[in-house]
Short mmCIF file of C-alpha atoms in Angstrom, two decimals:
data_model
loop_
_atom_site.label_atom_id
_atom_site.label_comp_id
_atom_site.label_asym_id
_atom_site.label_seq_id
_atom_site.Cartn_x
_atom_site.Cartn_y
_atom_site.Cartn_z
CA UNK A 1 6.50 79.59 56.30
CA UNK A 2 9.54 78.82 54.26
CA UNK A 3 9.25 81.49 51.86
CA UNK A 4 9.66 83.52 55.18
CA UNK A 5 12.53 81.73 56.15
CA UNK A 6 14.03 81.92 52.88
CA UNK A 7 13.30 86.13 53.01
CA UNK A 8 15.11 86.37 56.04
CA UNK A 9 17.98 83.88 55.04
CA UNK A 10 18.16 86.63 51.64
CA UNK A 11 18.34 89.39 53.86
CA UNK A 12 20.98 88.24 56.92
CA UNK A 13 23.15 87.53 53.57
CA UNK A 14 22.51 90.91 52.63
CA UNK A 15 23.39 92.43 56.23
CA UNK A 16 26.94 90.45 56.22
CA UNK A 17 27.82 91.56 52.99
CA UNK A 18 26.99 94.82 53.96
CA UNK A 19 28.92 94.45 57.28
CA UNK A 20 32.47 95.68 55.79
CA UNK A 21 31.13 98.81 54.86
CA UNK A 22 29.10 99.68 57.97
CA UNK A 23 32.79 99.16 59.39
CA UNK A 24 34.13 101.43 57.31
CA UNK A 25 31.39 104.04 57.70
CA UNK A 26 32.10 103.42 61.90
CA UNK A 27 35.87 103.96 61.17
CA UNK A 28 35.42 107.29 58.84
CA UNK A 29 33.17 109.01 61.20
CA UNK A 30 35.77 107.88 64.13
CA UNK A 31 38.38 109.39 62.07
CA UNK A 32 36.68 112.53 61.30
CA UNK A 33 35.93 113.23 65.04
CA UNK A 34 38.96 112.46 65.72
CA UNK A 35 41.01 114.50 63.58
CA UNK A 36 38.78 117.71 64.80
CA UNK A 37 41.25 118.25 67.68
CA UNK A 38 38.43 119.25 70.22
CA UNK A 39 35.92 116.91 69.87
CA UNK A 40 32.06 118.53 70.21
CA UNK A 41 29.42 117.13 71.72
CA UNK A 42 27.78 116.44 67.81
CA UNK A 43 30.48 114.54 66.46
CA UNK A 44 30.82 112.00 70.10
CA UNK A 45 26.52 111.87 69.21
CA UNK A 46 27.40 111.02 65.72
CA UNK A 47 29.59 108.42 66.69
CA UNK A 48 26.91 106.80 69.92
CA UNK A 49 24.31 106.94 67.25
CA UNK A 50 26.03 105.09 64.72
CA UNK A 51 27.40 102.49 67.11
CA UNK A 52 23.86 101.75 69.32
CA UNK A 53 21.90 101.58 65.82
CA UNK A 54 24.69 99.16 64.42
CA UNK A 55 24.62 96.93 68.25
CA UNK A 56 20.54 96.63 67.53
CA UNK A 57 21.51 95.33 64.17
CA UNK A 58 23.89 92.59 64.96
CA UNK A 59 22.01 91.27 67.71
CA UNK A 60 18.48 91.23 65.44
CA UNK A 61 20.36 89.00 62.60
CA UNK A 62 21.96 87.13 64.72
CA UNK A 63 25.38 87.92 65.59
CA UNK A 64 25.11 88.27 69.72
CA UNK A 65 28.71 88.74 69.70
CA UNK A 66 29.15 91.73 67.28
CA UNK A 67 25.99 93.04 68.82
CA UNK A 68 28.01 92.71 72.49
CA UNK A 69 30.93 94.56 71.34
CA UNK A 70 28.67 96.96 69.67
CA UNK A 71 27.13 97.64 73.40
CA UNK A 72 30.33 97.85 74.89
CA UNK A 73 31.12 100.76 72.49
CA UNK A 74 27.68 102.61 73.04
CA UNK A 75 27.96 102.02 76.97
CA UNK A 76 31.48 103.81 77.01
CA UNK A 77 30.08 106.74 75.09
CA UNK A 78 27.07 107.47 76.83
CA UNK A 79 28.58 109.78 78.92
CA UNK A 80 30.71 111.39 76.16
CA UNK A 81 29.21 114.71 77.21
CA UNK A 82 30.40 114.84 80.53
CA UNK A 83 34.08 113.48 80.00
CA UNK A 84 37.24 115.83 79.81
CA UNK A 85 38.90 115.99 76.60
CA UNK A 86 41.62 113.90 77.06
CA UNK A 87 39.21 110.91 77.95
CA UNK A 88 37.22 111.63 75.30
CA UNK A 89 40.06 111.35 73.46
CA UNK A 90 41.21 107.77 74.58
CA UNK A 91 37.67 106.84 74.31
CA UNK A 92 37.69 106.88 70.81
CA UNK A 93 40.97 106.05 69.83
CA UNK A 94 40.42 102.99 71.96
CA UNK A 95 37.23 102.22 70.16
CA UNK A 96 38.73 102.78 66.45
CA UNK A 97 41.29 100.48 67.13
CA UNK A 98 39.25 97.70 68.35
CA UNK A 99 36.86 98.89 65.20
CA UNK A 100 39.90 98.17 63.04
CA UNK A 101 39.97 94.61 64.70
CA UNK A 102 36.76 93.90 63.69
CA UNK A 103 37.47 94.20 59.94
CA UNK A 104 39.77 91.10 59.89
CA UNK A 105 36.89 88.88 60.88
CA UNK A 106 34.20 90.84 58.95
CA UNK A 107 35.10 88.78 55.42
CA UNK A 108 34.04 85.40 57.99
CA UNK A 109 30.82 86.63 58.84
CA UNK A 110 28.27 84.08 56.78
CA UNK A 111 24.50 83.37 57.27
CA UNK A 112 25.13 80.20 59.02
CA UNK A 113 26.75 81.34 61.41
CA UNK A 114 23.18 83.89 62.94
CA UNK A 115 21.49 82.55 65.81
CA UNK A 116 18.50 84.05 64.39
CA UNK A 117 18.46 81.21 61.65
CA UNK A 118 19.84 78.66 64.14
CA UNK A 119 17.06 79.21 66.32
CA UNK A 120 14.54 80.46 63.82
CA UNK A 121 11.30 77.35 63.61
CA UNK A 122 8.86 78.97 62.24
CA UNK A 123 5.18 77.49 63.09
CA UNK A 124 1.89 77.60 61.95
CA UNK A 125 0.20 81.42 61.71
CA UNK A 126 -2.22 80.54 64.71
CA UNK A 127 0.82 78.87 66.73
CA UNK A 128 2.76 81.92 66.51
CA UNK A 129 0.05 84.08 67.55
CA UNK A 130 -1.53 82.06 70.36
CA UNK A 131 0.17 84.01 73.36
CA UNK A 132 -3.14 85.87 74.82
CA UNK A 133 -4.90 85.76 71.33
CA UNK A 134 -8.23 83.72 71.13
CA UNK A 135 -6.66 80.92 68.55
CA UNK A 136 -10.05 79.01 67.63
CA UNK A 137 -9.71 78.38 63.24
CA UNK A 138 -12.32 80.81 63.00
CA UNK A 139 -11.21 83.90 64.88
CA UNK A 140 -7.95 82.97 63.60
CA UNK A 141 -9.28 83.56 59.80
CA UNK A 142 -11.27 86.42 61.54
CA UNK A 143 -7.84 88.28 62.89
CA UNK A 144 -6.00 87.20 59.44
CA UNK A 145 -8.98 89.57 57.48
CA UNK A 146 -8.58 92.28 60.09
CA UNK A 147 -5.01 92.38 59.93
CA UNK A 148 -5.22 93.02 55.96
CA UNK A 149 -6.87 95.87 56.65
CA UNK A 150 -4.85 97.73 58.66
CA UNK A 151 -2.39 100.45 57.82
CA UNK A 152 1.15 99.57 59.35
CA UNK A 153 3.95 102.40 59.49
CA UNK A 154 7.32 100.94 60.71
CA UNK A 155 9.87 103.33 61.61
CA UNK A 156 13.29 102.10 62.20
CA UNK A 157 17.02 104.22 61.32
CA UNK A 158 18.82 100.75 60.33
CA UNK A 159 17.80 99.58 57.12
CA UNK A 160 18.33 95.50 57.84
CA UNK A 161 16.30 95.62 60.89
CA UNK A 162 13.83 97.78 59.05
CA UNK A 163 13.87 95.43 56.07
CA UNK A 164 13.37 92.37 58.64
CA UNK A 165 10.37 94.00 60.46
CA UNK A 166 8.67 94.68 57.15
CA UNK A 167 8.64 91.25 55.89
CA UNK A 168 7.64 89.69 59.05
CA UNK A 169 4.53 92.07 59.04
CA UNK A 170 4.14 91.25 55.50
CA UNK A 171 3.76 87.82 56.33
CA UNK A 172 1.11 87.94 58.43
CA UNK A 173 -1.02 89.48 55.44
CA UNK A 174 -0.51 93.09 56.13
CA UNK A 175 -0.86 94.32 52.72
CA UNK A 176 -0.98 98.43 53.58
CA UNK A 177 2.58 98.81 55.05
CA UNK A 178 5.07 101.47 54.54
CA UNK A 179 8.50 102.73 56.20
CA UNK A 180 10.20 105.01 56.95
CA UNK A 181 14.06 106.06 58.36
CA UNK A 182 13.23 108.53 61.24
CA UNK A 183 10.64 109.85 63.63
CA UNK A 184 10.69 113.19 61.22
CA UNK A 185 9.75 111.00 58.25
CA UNK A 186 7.40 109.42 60.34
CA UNK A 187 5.50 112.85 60.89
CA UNK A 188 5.47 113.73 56.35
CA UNK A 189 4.15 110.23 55.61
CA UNK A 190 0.97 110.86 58.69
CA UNK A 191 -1.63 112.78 56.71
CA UNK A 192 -1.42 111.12 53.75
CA UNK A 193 -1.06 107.28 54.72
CA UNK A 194 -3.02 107.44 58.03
CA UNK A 195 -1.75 104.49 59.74
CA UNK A 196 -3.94 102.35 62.19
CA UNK A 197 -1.03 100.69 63.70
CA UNK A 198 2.80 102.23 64.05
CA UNK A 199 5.63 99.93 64.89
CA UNK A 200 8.92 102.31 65.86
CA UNK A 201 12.30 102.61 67.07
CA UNK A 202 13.31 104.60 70.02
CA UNK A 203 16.57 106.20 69.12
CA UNK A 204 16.68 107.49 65.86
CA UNK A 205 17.42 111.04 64.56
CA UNK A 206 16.19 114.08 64.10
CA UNK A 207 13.11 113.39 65.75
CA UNK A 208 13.50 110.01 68.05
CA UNK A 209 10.60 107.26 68.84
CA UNK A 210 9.55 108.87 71.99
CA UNK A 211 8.91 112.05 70.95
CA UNK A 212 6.91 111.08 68.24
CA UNK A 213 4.85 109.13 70.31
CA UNK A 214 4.49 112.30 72.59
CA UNK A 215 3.11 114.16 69.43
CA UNK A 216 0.89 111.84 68.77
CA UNK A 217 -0.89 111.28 72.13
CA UNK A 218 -0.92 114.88 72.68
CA UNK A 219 -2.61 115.36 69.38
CA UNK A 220 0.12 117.15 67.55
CA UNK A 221 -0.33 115.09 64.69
CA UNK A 222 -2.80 114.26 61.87
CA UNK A 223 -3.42 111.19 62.83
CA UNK A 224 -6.00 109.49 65.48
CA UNK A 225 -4.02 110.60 69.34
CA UNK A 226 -4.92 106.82 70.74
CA UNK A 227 -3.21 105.05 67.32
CA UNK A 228 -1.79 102.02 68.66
CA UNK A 229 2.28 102.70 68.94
CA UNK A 230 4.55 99.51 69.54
CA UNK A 231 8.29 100.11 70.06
CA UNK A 232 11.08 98.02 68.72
CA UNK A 233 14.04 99.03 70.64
CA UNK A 234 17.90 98.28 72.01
CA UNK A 235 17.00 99.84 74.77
CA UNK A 236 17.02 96.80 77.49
CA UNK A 237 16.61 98.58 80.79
CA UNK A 238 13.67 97.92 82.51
CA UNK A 239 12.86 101.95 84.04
CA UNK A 240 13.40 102.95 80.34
CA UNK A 241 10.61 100.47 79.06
CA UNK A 242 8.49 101.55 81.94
CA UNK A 243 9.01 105.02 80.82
CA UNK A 244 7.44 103.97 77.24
CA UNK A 245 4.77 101.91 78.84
CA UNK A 246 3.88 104.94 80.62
CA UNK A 247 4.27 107.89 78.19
CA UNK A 248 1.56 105.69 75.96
CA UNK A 249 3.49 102.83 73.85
CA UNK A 250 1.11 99.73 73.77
CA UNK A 251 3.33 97.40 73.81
CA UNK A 252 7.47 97.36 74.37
CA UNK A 253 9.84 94.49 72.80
CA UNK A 254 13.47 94.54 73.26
CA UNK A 255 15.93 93.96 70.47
CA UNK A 256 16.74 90.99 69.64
CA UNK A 257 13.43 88.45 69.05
CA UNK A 258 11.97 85.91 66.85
CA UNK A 259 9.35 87.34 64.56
CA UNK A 260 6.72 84.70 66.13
CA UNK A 261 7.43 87.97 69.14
CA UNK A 262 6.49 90.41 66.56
CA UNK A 263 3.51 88.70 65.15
CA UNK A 264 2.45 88.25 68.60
CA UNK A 265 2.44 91.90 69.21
CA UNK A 266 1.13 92.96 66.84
CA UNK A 267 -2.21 90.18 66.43
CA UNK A 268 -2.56 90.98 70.58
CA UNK A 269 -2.49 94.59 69.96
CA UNK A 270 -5.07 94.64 66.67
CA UNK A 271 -7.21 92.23 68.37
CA UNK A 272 -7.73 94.18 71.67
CA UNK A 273 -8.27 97.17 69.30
CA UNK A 274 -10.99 95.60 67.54
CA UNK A 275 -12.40 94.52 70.53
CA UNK A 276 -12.48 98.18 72.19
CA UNK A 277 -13.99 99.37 69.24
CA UNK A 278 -16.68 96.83 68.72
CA UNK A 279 -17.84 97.40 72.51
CA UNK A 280 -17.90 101.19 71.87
CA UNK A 281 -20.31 100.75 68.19
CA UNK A 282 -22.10 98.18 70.88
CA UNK A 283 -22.68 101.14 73.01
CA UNK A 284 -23.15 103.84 70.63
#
């Protein structure tokens, strides 16, 4: 477990030297909508997008503060379509300049200073599965060989998250995994890769988590309509993760956890999939 530790130490450093220039990105595309005069609809999007994908971010390496003011940004926008001009207006001024704030401290922001690796004590494979998973050695071993046989597609728009997801899957001895950047890249990668598991965001563009999950229940896709679909999302109200649970998502975890969450998810998830389709050969 400490090469893990050591992968996600590699990439949180990554993610804060990367942090300036997500700033700057957040800044530009303030500026741009900004400068337009009448702001549209697309460009106060633009701007929600980039700030809830940057909030999920902060708060999944670590930073619980950034990821806070991150929130606080995304919370004001949310009803950017409904607000008059001139609000919209003071809306994002008052957001650039507290953007422009940020930057002072952004040259600060250092791996030891994550919660994730504060917090982060990695146990034994078995421990960090044995949350409703049979943990005996041998069906332990038993999940370890099914798990390298599945075909894991994780789709998530930010690529440190994305990054962080992968290698905790990776971990676990998924060998077949691939990624992607939206739900529409999701959809070219189906046919060919055929995934037995998919592990997505919810807000991404063009084509967001939840409507690819709609696709593929209502067997849109090319892919097997009851594939099991796990979200990964910011989204931290509980009627929206009801919504998921009921539109077909298998399982729901909220942004930020401890990849001992993930691993749980997805050994639970394979394992009662096994299990359904061993009873069903049983029966056939």
């Amino acid at each position: 477990m400490d090469q893990i530790t050591s992968k996600l130490e590699t990439l949180i450093s990554h993610y804060c030297s990367d942090f300036s220039r997500q700033l700057r990105e957040l800044s530009e595309t303030l500026d741009h909508a900004l400068e337009a005069g009448n702001i549209s609809s697309e460009s106060a999007s633009d701007v929600f997008g980039l700030v809830h994908r940057m909030a999920g971010a902060a708060h999944c390496m670590g930073y619980k503060d950034i990821g806070r003011a991150f929130d606080d940004f995304a919370s004001r926008l949310k009803k950017a379509d409904t607000m008059p001009q001139n609000e919209l207006v003071m809306c994002l001024t008052s957001i650039r300049s507290e953007v422009r704030n940020m930057e002072d401290f952004s040259s600060n922001l250092n791996p030891a200073r994550s919660k994730l690796l504060q917090r982060l004590n990695l146990s034994s494979f078995d421990e960090a599965c044995d949350v409703g998973v049979t943990n005996s050695a041998e069906v332990s071993e038993s999940l370890q060989r099914i798990l390298a046989k599945e075909r894991i597609l994780i789709a998530e728009d930010d690529p440190h998250v994305r990054e962080m997801v992968e290698t905790c899957i990776k971990s676990m001895g998924c060998e077949n995994v691939i990624v992607a950047n939206s739900g529409s890249e999701v959809l070219s990668l189906l046919h060919a890769f055929q995934p037995s598991l998919i592990i997505t965001d919810w807000h991404m563009e063009p084509l967001d988590g939840h409507e690819l999950l709609q696709l593929i229940r209502g067997g849109k896709v090319s892919v097997d309509e009851n594939t099991p679909v796990i979200f990964f999302t910011s989204e931290k109200e509980k009627a929206q993760q009801r919504f998921l649970s009921r539109s077909g998502a298998n399982k729901v975890l909220t942004k930020p956890v401890l990849p001992n969450a993930i691993w749980t998810a997805v050994a639970q998830t394979v394992e009662k999939k096994y299990h359904i389709r061993k009873k069903l050969n049983a029966v056939a």
